[in-house]
mmCIF file of C-alpha atoms in Angstrom:
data_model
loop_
_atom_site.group_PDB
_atom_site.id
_atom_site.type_symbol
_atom_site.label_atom_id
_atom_site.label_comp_id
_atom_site.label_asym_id
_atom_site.label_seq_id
_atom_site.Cartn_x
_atom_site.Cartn_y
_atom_site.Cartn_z
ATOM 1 C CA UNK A 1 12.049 5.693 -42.528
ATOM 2 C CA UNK A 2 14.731 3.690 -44.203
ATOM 3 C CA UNK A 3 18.638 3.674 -44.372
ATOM 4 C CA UNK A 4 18.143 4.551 -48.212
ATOM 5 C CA UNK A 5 16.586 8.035 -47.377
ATOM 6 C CA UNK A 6 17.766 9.118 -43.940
ATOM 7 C CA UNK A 7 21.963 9.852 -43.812
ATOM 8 C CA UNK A 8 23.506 11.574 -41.489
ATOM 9 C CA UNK A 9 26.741 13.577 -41.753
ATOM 10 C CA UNK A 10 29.694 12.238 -39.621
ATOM 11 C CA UNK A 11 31.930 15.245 -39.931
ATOM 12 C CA UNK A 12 31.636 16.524 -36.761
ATOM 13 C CA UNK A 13 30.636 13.306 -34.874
ATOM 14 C CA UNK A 14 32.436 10.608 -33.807
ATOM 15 C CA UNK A 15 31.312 6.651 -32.583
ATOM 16 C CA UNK A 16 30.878 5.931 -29.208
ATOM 17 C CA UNK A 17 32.255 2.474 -28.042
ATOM 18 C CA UNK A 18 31.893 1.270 -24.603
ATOM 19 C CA UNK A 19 32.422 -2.597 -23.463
ATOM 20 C CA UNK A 20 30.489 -4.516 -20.835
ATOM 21 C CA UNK A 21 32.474 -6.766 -18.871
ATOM 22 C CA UNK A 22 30.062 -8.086 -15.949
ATOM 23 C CA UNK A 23 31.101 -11.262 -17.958
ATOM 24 C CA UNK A 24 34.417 -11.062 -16.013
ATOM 25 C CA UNK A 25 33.148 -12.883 -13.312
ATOM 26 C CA UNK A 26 32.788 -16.400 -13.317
ATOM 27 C CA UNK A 27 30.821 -18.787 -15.219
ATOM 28 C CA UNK A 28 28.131 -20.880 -14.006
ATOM 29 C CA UNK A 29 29.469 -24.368 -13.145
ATOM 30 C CA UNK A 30 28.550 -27.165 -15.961
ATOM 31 C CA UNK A 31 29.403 -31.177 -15.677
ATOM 32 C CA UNK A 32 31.780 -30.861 -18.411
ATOM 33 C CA UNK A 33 34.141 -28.306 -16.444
ATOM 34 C CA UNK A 34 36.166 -30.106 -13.290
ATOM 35 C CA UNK A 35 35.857 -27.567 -10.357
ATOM 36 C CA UNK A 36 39.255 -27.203 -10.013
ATOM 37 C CA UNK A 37 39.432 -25.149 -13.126
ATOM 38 C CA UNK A 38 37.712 -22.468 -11.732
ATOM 39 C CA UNK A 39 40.600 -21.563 -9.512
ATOM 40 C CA UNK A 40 41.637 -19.091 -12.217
ATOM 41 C CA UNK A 41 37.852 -17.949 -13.184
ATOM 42 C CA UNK A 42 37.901 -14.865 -11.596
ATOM 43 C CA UNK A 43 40.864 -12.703 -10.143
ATOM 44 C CA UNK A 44 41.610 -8.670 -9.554
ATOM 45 C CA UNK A 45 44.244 -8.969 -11.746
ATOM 46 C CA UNK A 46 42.515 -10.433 -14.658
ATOM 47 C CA UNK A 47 39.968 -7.488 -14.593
ATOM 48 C CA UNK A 48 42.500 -4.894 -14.295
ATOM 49 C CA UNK A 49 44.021 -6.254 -17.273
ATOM 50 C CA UNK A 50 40.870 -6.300 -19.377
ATOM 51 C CA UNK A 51 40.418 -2.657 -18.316
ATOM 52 C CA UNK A 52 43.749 -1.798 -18.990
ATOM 53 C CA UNK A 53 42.860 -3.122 -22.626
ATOM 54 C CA UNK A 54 39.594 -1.206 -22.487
ATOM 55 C CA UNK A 55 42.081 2.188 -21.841
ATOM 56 C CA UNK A 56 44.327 1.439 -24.270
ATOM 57 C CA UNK A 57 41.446 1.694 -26.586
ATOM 58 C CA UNK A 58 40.095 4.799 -25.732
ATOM 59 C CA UNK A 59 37.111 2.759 -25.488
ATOM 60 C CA UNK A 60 34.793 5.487 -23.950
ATOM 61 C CA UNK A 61 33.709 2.670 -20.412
ATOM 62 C CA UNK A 62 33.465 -0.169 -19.196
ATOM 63 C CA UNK A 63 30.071 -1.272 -17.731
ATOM 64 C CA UNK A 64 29.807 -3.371 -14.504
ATOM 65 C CA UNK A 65 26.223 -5.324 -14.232
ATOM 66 C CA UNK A 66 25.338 -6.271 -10.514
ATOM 67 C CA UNK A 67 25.776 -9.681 -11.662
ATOM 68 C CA UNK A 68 29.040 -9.306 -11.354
ATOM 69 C CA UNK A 69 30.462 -12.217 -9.755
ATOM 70 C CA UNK A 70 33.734 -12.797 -7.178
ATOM 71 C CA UNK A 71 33.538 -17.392 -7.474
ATOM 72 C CA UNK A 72 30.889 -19.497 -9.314
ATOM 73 C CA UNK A 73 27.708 -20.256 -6.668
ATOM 74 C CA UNK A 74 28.263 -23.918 -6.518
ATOM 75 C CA UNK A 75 28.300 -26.408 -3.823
ATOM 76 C CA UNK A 76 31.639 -27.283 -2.087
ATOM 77 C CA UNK A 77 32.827 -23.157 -3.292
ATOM 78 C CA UNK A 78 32.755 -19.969 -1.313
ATOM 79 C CA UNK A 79 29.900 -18.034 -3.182
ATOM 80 C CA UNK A 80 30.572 -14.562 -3.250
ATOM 81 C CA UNK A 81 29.765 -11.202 -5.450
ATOM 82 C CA UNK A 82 31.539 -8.748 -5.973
ATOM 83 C CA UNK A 83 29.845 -5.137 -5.684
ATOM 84 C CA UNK A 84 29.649 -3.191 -8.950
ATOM 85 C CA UNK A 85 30.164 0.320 -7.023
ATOM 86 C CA UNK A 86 33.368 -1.626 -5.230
ATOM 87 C CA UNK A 87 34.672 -2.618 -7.672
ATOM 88 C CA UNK A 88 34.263 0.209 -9.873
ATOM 89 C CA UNK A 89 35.808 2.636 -7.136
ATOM 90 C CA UNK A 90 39.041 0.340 -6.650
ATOM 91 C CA UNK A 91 39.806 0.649 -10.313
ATOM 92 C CA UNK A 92 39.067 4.396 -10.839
ATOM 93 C CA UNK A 93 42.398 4.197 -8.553
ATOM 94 C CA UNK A 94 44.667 2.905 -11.089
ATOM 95 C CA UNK A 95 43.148 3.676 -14.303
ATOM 96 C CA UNK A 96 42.746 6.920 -16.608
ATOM 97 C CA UNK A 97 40.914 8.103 -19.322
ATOM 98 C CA UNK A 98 38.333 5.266 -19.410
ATOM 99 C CA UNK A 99 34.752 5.249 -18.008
ATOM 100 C CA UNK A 100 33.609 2.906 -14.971
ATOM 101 C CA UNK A 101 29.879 2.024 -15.200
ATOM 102 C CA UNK A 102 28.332 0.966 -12.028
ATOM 103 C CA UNK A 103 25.006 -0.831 -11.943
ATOM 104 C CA UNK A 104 23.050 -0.296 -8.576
ATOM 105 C CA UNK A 105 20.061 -0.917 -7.989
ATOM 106 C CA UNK A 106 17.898 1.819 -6.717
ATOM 107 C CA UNK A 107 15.151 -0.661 -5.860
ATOM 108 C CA UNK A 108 17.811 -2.528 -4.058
ATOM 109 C CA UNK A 109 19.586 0.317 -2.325
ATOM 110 C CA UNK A 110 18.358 3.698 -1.321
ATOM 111 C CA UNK A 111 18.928 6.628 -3.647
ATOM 112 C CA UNK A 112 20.556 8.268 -1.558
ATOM 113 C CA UNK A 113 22.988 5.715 -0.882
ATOM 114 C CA UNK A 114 23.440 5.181 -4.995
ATOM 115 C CA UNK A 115 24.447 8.734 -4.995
ATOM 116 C CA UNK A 116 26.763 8.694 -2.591
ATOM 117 C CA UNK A 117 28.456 5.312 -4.063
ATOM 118 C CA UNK A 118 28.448 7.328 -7.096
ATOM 119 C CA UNK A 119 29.963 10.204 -6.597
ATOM 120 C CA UNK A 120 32.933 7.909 -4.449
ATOM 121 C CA UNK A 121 33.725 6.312 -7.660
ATOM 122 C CA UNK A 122 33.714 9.886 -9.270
ATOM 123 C CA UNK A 123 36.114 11.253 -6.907
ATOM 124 C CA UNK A 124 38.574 8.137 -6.962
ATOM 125 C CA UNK A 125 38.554 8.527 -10.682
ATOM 126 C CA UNK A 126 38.388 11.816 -11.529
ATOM 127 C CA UNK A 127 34.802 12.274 -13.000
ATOM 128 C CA UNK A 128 34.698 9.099 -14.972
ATOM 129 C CA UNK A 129 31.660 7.486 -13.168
ATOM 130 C CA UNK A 130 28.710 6.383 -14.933
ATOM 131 C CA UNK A 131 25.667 4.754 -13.599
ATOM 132 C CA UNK A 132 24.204 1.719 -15.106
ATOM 133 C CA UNK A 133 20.047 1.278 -14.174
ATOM 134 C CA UNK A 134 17.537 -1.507 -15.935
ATOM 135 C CA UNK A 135 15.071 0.821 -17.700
ATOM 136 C CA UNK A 136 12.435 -1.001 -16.184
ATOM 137 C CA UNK A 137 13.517 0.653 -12.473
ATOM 138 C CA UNK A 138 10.587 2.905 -10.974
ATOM 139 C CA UNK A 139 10.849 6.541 -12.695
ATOM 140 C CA UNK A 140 10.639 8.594 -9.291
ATOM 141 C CA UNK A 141 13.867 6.411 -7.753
ATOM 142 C CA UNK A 142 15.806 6.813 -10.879
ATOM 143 C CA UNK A 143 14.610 10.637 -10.863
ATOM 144 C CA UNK A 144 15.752 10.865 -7.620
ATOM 145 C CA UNK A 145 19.534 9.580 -8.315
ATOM 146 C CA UNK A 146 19.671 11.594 -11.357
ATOM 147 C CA UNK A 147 19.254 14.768 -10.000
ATOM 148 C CA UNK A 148 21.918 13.918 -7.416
ATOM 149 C CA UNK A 149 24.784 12.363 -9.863
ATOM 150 C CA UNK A 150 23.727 14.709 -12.940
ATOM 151 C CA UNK A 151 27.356 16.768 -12.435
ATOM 152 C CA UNK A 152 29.282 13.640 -11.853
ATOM 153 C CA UNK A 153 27.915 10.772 -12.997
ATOM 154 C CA UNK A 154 25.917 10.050 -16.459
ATOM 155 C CA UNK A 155 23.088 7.974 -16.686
ATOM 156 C CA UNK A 156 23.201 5.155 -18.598
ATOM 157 C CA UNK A 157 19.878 3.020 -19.149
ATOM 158 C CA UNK A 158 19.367 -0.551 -20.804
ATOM 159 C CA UNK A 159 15.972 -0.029 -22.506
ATOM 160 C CA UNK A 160 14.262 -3.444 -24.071
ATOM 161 C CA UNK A 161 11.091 -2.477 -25.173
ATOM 162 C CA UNK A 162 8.775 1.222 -26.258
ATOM 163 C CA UNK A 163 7.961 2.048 -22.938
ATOM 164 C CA UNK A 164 11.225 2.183 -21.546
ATOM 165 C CA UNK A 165 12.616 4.266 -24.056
ATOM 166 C CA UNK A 166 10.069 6.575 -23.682
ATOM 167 C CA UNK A 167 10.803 6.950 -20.048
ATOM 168 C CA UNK A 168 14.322 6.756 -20.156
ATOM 169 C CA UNK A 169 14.871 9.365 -23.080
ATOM 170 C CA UNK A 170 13.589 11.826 -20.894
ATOM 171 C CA UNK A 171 16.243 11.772 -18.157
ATOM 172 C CA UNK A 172 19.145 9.472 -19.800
ATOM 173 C CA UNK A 173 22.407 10.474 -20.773
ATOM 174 C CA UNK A 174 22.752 7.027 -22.687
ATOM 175 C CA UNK A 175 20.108 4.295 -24.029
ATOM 176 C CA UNK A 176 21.414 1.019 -23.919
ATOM 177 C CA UNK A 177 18.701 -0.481 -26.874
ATOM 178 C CA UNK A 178 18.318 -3.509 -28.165
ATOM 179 C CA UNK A 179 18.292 -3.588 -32.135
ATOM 180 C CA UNK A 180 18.953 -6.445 -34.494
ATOM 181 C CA UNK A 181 18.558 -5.077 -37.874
ATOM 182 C CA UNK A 182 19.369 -1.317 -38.794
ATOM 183 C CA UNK A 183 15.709 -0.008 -39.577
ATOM 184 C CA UNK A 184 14.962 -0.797 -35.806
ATOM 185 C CA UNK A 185 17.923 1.098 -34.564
ATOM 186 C CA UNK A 186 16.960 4.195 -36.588
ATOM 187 C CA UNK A 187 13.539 4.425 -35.469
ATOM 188 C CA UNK A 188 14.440 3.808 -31.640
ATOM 189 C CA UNK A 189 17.231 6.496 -31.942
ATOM 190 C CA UNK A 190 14.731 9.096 -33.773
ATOM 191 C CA UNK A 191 12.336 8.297 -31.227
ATOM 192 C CA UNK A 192 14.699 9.071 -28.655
ATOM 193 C CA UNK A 193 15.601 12.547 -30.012
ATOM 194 C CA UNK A 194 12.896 13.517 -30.142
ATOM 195 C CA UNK A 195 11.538 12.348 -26.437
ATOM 196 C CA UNK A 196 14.302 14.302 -25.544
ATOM 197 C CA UNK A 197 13.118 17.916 -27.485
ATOM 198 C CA UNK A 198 9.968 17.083 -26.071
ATOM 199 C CA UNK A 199 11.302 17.202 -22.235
ATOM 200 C CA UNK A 200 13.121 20.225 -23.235
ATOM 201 C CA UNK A 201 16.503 18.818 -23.637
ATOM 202 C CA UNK A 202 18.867 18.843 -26.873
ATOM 203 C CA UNK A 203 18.175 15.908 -29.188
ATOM 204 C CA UNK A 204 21.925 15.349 -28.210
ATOM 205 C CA UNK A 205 21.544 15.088 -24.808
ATOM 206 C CA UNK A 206 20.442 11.327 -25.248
ATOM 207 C CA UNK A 207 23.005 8.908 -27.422
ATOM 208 C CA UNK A 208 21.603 5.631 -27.934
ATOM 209 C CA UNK A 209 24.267 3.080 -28.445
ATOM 210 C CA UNK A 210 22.922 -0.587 -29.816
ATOM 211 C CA UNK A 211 24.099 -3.602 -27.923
ATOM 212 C CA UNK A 212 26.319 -6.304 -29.562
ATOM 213 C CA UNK A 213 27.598 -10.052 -28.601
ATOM 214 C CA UNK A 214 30.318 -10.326 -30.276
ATOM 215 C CA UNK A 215 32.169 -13.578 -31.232
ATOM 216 C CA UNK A 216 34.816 -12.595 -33.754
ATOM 217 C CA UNK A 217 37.777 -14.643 -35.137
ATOM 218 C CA UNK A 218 40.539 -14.324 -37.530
ATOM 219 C CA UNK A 219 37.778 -15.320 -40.404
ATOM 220 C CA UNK A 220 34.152 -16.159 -40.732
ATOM 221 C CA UNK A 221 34.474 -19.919 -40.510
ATOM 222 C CA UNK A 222 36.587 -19.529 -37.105
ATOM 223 C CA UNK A 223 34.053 -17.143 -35.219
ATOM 224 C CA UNK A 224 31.421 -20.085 -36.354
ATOM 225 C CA UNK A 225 33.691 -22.691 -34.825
ATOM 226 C CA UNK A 226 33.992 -20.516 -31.675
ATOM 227 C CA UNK A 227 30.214 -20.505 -31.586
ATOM 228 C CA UNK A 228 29.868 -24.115 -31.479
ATOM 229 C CA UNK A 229 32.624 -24.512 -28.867
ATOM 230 C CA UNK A 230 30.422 -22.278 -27.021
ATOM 231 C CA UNK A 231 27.073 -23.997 -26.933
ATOM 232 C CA UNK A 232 29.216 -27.136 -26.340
ATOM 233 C CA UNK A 233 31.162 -25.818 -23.038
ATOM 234 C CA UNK A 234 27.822 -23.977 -21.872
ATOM 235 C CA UNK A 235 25.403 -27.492 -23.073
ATOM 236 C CA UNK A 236 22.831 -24.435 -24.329
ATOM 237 C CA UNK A 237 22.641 -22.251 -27.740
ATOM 238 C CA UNK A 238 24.780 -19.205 -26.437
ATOM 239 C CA UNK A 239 24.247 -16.690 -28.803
ATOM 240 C CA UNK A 240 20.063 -17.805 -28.615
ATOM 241 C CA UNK A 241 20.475 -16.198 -25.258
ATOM 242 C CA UNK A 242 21.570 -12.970 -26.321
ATOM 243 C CA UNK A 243 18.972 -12.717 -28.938
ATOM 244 C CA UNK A 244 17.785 -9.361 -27.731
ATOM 245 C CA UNK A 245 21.533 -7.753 -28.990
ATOM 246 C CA UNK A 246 23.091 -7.536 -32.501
ATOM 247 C CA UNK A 247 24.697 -10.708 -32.489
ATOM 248 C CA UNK A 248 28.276 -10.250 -34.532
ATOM 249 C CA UNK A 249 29.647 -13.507 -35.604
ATOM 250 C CA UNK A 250 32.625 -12.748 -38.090
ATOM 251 C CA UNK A 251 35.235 -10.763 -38.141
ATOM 252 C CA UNK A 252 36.727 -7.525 -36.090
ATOM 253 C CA UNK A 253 37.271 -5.674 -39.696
ATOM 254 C CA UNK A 254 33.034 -7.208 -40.397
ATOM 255 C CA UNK A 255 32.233 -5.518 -37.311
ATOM 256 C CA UNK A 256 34.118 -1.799 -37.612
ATOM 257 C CA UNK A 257 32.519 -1.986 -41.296
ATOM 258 C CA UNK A 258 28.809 -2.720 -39.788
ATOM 259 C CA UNK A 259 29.394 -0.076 -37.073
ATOM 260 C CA UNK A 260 30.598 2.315 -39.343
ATOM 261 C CA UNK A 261 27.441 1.566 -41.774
ATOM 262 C CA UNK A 262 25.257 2.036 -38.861
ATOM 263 C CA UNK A 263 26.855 5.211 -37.748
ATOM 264 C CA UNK A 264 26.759 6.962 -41.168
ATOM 265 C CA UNK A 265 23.511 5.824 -41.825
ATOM 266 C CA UNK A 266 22.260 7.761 -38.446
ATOM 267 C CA UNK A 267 20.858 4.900 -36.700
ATOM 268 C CA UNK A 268 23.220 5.326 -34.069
ATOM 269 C CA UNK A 269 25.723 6.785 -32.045
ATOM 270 C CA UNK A 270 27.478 3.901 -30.842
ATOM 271 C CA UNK A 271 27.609 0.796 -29.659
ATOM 272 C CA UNK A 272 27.964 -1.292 -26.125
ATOM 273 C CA UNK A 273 29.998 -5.041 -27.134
ATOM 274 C CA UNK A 274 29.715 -8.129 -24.894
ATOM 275 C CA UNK A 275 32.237 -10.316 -25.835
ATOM 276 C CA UNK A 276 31.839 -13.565 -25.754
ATOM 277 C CA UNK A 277 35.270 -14.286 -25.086
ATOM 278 C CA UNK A 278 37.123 -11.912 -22.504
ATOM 279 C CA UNK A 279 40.647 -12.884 -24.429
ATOM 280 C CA UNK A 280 39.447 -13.130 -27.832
ATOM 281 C CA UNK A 281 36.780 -10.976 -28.099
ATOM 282 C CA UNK A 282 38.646 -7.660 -26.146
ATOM 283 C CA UNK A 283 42.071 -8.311 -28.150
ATOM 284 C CA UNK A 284 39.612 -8.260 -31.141
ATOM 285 C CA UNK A 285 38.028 -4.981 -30.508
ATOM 286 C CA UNK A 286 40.687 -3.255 -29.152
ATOM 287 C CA UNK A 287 43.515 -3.982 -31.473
ATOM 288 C CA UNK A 288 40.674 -4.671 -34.459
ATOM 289 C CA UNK A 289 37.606 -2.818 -34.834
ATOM 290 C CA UNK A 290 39.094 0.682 -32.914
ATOM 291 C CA UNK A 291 42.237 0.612 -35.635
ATOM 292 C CA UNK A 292 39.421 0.430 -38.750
ATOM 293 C CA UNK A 293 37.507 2.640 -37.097
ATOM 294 C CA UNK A 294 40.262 5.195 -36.426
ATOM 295 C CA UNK A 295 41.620 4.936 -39.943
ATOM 296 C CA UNK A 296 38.647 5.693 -41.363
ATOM 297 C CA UNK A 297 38.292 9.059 -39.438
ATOM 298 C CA UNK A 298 35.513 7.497 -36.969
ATOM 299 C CA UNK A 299 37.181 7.008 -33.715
ATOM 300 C CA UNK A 300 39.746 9.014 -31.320
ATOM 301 C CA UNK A 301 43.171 7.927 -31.123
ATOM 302 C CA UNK A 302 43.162 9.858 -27.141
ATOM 303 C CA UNK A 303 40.703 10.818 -24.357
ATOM 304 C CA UNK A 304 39.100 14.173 -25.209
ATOM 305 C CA UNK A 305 39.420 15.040 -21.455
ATOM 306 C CA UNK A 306 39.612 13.398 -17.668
ATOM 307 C CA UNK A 307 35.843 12.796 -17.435
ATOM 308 C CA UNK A 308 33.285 10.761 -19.223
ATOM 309 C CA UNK A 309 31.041 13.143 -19.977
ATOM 310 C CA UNK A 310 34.136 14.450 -21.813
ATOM 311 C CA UNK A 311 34.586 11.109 -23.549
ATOM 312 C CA UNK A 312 30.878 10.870 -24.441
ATOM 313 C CA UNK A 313 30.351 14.782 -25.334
ATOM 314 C CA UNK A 314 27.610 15.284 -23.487
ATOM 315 C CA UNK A 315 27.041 18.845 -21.654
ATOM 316 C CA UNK A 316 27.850 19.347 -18.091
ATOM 317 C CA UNK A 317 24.728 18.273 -17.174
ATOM 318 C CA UNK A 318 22.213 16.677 -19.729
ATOM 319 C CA UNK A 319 19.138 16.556 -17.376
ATOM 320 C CA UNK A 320 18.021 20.276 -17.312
ATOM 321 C CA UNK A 321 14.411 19.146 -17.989
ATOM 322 C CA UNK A 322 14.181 17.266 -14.556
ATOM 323 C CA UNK A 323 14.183 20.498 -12.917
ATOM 324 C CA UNK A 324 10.329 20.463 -13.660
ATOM 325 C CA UNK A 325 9.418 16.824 -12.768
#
């Protein structure tokens, strides 16, 4: 199946944009960066900021890895994390509209404490909790927190490989996938659907939104420069180690006009940006890509309602199927 014979209408459907900002915390320390510097790496304020951005948006969330990071581990430093749940609970306090992500572990932690962490961050914030889980996570665990967050909290999964998907599509509200050229995202998002009819779900009880790393500039030639600036400050090929996302080196219009191909071609219904740069990379999504994308019909100009599931227009509870697992 090819984007030359599958289309899909985008009348009555919109694109789904949500941005991951575990990169917040602070970089790893490199012998070309004094230590001083990273006085500034990390701060509250800095986040709330880039969140504030995220609102102002109407990006749909913000995801939260459990990589997150309070200062860089690194001798002579306090090493410190912060937690994802935390963190995610202090800003459903002082936000609106957007979605907080949390990733926690239920290897890690017991289900029954994810659910409760979950369902703190949905009170705080008024229903916009979502919970972030590696689709590689043991089925019965992430069974087990589904069932308890399905009212309050969607499920969102980062699925790398067949397997995963196939799990995942059965109980996931969202499929983080991995998929560098169109063809694959239109097969993993058909497969997905219909996992989902299978397990007695909609087909639209699933959305599977393709992961980017984004490095975008004012032109082409610029996002190239701020590639090599990259692999220079990190002393490794950056974008080599984000090879399992779209990698988006160009422009903010370049990128609305791939995501909007992408969209109206069916082979997805959204899409999940790391930037590569919190400054340039936010600014360029925010006040580039969402303005194309609105003009062009694609994207909401406010929040549907208070909750994510609202934002992401999914039913009240996409996981009817688990009732028989």
């Amino acid at each position: 199946m090819t984007s030359s014979t599958t289309r899909t209408s985008t009348t009555d459907r919109q694109i789904h944009l949500g941005i991951d900002l575990t990169s917040a915390g602070a970089r790893r320390v490199t012998s070309r960066v004094p230590v001083a510097s990273f006085a500034s790496a990390f701060d509250a304020e800095r986040l709330a900021d880039l969140v504030a951005a995220a609102q102002r948006g109407t990006l749909d969330f913000v995801a939260i890895d459990d990589t997150f990071r309070l200062q860089p581990e690194t001798v002579g430093l306090l090493r410190g994390r912060l937690d994802a749940a935390v963190v995610a609970s202090r800003l459903g306090k002082t936000t609106r509209g957007v979605g907080l992500v949390a990733t926690i572990s239920p290897e890690a932690t017991d289900p029954e404490h994810v659910a409760t962490a979950l369902q703190t961050i949905s009170r705080v914030s008024g229903g916009r909790a979502g919970w972030q889980v590696d689709g590689s996570a043991p089925d019965r665990a992430v069974t087990a927190v589904t069932r308890a967050v399905s009212s309050v909290a969607p499920t969102v999964v980062r699925v790398r490989t067949d397997a995963q998907l196939e799990r995942a599509a059965r109980h996931a509200d969202v499929l983080r996938i991995a998929a560098t050229d169109l063809d694959s995202a239109l097969e993993q998002r058909r497969r997905a659907r219909t996992i989902a009819v299978e397990a007695g779900r909609s087909a639209d009880d699933v959305l599977a939104l393709v992961d980017v790393y984004a490095v975008t500039g004012p032109d082409a030639e610029s996002a190239q420069a701020r590639v090599e600036l990259l692999d220079a400050f990190e002393g490794t090929d950056v974008v080599a180690q984000h090879s399992d996302s779209l990698i988006h080196v160009g422009t903010p219009l370049d990128l609305a006009e791939l995501a909007e191909a992408w969209f109206a071609a069916g082979a997805v219904d959204g899409f999940v940006v790391t930037p590569s740069s919190l400054v340039a990379d936010v600014a360029g999504l925010v006040d580039g890509v969402v303005p194309a994308l609105r003009a062009s019909g694609l994207f909401r100009r406010e929040y549907p309602g208070a909750t994510l599931r609202e934002s992401l227009a999914l039913t009240p509870s996409g996981v009817e199927a688990l009732a028989g697992v």
